[in-house]
Coordinates of C-alpha atoms in Angstrom, one line a residue:
X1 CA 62.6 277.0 -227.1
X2 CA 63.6 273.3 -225.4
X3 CA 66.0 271.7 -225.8
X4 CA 65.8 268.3 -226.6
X5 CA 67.1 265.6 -224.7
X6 CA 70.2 263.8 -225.2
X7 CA 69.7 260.2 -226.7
X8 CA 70.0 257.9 -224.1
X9 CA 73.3 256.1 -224.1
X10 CA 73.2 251.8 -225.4
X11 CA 75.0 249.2 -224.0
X12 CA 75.7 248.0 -227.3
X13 CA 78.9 245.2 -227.5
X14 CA 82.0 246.3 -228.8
X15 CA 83.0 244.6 -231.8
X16 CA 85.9 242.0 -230.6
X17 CA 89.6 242.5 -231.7
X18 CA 90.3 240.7 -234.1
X19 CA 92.9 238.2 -232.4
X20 CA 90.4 237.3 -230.0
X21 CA 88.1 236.0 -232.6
X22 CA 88.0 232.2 -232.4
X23 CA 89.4 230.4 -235.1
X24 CA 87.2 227.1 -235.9
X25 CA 88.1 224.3 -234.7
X26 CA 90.3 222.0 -237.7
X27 CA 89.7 219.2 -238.7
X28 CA 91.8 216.3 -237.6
X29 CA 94.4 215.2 -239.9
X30 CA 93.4 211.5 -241.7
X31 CA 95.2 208.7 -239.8
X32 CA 97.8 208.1 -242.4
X33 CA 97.9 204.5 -244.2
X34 CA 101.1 202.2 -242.9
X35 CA 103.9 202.2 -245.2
X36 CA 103.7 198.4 -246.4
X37 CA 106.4 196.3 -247.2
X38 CA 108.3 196.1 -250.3
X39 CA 107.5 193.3 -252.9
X40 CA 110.1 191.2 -252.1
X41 CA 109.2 190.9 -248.3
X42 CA 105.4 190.1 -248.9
X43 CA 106.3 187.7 -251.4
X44 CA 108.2 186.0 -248.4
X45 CA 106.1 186.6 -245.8
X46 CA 103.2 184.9 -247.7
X47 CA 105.2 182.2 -248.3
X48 CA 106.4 181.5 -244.6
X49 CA 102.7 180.7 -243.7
X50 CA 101.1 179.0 -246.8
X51 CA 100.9 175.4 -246.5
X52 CA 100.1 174.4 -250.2
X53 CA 101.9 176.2 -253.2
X54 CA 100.7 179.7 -254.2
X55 CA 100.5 180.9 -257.7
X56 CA 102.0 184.1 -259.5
X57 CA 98.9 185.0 -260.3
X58 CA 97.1 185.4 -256.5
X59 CA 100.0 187.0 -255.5
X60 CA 100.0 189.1 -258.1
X61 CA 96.5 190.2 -257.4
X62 CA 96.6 190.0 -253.1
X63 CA 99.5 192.3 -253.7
X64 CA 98.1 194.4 -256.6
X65 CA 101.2 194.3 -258.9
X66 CA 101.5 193.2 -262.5
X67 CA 102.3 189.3 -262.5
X68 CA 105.4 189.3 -264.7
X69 CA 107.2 191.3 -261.6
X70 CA 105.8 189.0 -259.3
X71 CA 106.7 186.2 -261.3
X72 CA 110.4 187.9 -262.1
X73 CA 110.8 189.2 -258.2
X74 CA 110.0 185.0 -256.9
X75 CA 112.8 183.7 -259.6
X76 CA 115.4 186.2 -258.2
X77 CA 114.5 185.4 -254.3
X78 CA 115.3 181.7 -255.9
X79 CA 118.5 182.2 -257.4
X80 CA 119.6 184.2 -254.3
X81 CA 118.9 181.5 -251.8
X82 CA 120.9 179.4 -253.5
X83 CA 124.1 181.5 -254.3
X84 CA 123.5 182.6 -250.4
X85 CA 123.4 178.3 -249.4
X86 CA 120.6 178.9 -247.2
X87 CA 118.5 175.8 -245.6
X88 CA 115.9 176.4 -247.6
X89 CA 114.9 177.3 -251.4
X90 CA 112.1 178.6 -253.2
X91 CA 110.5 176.2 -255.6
X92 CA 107.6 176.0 -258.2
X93 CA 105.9 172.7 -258.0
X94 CA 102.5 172.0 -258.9
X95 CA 101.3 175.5 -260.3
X96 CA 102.8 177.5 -257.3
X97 CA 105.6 178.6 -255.4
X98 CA 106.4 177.7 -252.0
X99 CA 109.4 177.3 -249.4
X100 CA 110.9 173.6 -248.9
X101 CA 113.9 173.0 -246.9
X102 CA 117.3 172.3 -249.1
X103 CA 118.5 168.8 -250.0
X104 CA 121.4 168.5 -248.2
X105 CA 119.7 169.4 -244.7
X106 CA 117.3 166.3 -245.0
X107 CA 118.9 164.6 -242.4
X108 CA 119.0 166.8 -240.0
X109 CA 115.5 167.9 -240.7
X110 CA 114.0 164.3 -240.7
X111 CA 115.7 163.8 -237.0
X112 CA 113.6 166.5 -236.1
X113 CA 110.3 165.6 -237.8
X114 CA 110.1 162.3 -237.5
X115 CA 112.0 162.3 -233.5
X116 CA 112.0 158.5 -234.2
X117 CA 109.1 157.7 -235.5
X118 CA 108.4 156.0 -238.6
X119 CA 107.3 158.8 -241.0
X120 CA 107.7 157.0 -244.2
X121 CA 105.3 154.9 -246.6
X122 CA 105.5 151.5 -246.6
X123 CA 107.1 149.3 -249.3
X124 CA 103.9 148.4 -250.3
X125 CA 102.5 151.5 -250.2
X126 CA 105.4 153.2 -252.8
X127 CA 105.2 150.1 -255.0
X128 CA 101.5 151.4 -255.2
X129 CA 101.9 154.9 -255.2
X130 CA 104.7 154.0 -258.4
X131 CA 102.2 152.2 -260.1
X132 CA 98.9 154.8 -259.9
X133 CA 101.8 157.3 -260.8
X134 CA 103.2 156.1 -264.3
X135 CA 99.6 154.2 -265.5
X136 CA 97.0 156.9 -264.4
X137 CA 94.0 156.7 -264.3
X138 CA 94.4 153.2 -263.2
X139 CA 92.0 150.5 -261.8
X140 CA 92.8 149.0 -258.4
X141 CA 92.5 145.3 -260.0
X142 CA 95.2 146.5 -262.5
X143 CA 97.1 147.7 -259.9
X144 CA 97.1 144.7 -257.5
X145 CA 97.6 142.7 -261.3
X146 CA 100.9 144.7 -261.7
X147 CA 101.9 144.5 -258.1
X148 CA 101.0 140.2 -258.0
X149 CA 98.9 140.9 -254.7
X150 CA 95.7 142.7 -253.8
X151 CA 96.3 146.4 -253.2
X152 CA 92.7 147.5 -251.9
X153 CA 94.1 148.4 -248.4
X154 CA 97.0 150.5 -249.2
X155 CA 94.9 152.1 -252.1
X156 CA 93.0 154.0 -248.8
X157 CA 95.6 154.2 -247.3
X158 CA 97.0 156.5 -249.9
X159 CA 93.4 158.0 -250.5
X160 CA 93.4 159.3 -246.8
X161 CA 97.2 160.6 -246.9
X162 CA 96.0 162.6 -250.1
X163 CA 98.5 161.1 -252.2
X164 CA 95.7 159.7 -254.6
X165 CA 92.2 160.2 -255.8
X166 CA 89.6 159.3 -257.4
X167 CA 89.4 159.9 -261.0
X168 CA 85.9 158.8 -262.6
X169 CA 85.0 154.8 -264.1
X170 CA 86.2 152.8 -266.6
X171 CA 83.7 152.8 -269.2
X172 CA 84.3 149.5 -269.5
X173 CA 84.2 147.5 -266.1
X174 CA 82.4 150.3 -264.6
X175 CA 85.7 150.3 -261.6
X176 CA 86.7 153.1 -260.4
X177 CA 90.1 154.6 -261.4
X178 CA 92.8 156.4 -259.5
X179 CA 95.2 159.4 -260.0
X180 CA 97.5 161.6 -258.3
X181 CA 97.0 165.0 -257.0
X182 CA 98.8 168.2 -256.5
X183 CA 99.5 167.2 -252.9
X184 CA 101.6 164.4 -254.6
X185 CA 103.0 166.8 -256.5
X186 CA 104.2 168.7 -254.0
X187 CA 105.6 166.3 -251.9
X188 CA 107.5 165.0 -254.5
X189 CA 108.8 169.0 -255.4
X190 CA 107.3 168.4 -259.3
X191 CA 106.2 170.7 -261.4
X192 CA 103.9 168.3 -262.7
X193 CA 103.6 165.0 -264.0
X194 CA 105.9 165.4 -267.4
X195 CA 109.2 165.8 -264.4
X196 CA 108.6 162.3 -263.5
X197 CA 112.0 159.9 -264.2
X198 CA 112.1 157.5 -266.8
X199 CA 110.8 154.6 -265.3
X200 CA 112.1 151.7 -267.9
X201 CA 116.0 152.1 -267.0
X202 CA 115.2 150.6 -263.2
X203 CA 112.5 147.9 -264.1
X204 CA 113.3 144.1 -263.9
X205 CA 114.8 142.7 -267.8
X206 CA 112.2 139.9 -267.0
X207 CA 108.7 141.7 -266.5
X208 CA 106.1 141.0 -269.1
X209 CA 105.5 143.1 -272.1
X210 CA 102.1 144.2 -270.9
X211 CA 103.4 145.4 -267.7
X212 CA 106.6 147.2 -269.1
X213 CA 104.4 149.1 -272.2
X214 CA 103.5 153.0 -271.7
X215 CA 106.4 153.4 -269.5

């Protein structure tokens, strides 16, 4: 009887160790969002580079927080510029908030702007901008009826500065009538219209009824 051979020996791989075993690769960690700014410094920082009022309620929704903290967080930035006498305040005029430069500083602050130039309306051009203010909408013949001369010319130039518009036609005469507009308000640091002061205390004892009513 044979014996059979031996089984031929395989070159068969040893099974790895297990600490040699590769570990997958991980995955990279999510780049982590910035820690933003509290409210308080967006709210300013907004404000620093607006150049028309902003309202509570597009801050409220650029900076996704409820409006009443917005609007509660802008009044206490307020009242703290002022206890702190800083050069500038925070005001609401004409349906927003925005930065203006204090009261008292307007000298030193018009030396700067203006560098000596002349910066300011005209005479005529107030007497004008007084009169389209307090009898809005108003025609430029009753303007220039109120004023005693025609006031065509500084009507544009008031139109271009952007301190008055158009506001539809007498139904009427068909003329056009003028108003003013936010940017008015604004420059003027009103809320709106209803802030304007009593007119009748500074008007002549002599003007005629018809110019005097409604004011």
């Amino acid at each position: 009887m044979t014996d059979d051979p031996a089984p031929e020996a395989t070159d068969a791989p040893a099974a790895p160790d297990a600490a040699e075993v590769p570990r997958p690769a991980e995955a990279p960690d999510a780049a982590e969002t910035p820690e933003l700014p509290g409210l308080r410094a967006s709210i300013e920082a907004i404000l620093l580079v607006v150049d028309e009022p902003v309202t509570e309620m597009t801050l409220a929704q650029l900076l996704e927080r409820p409006r009443g903290e917005v609007a509660g967080t802008l009044r206490e930035l307020a009242v703290e510029y002022t206890e702190q006498g800083r050069g500038f305040d925070l005001r609401e005029v004409a349906g927003g908030w925005r930065f203006y430069t204090r009261d008292v500083c307007a000298p030193v602050v018009e030396r700067f702007v203006t560098d000596g130039q002349q910066a300011r309306l005209t005479q005529a051009a107030l007497e004008t901008l007084a009169v389209v203010a307090y009898r809005q909408p108003v025609s430029r013949a009753r303007v220039s009826a109120i004023r005693g001369v025609n006031s065509d010319g500084v009507i544009r130039t008031l139109t271009l500065r952007g301190l008055i518009e158009t506001a539809g036609q007498d139904p009427e005469s068909q003329a056009h009538l003028y108003r003013t507009t936010g940017y008015f308000l604004e420059r003027l640091g009103l809320r709106d219209l209803d802030e304007l002061p009593e007119l009748a205390p500074y008007l002549p004892d002599d003007l005629p009824d018809e110019i005097v009513e409604d004011t």
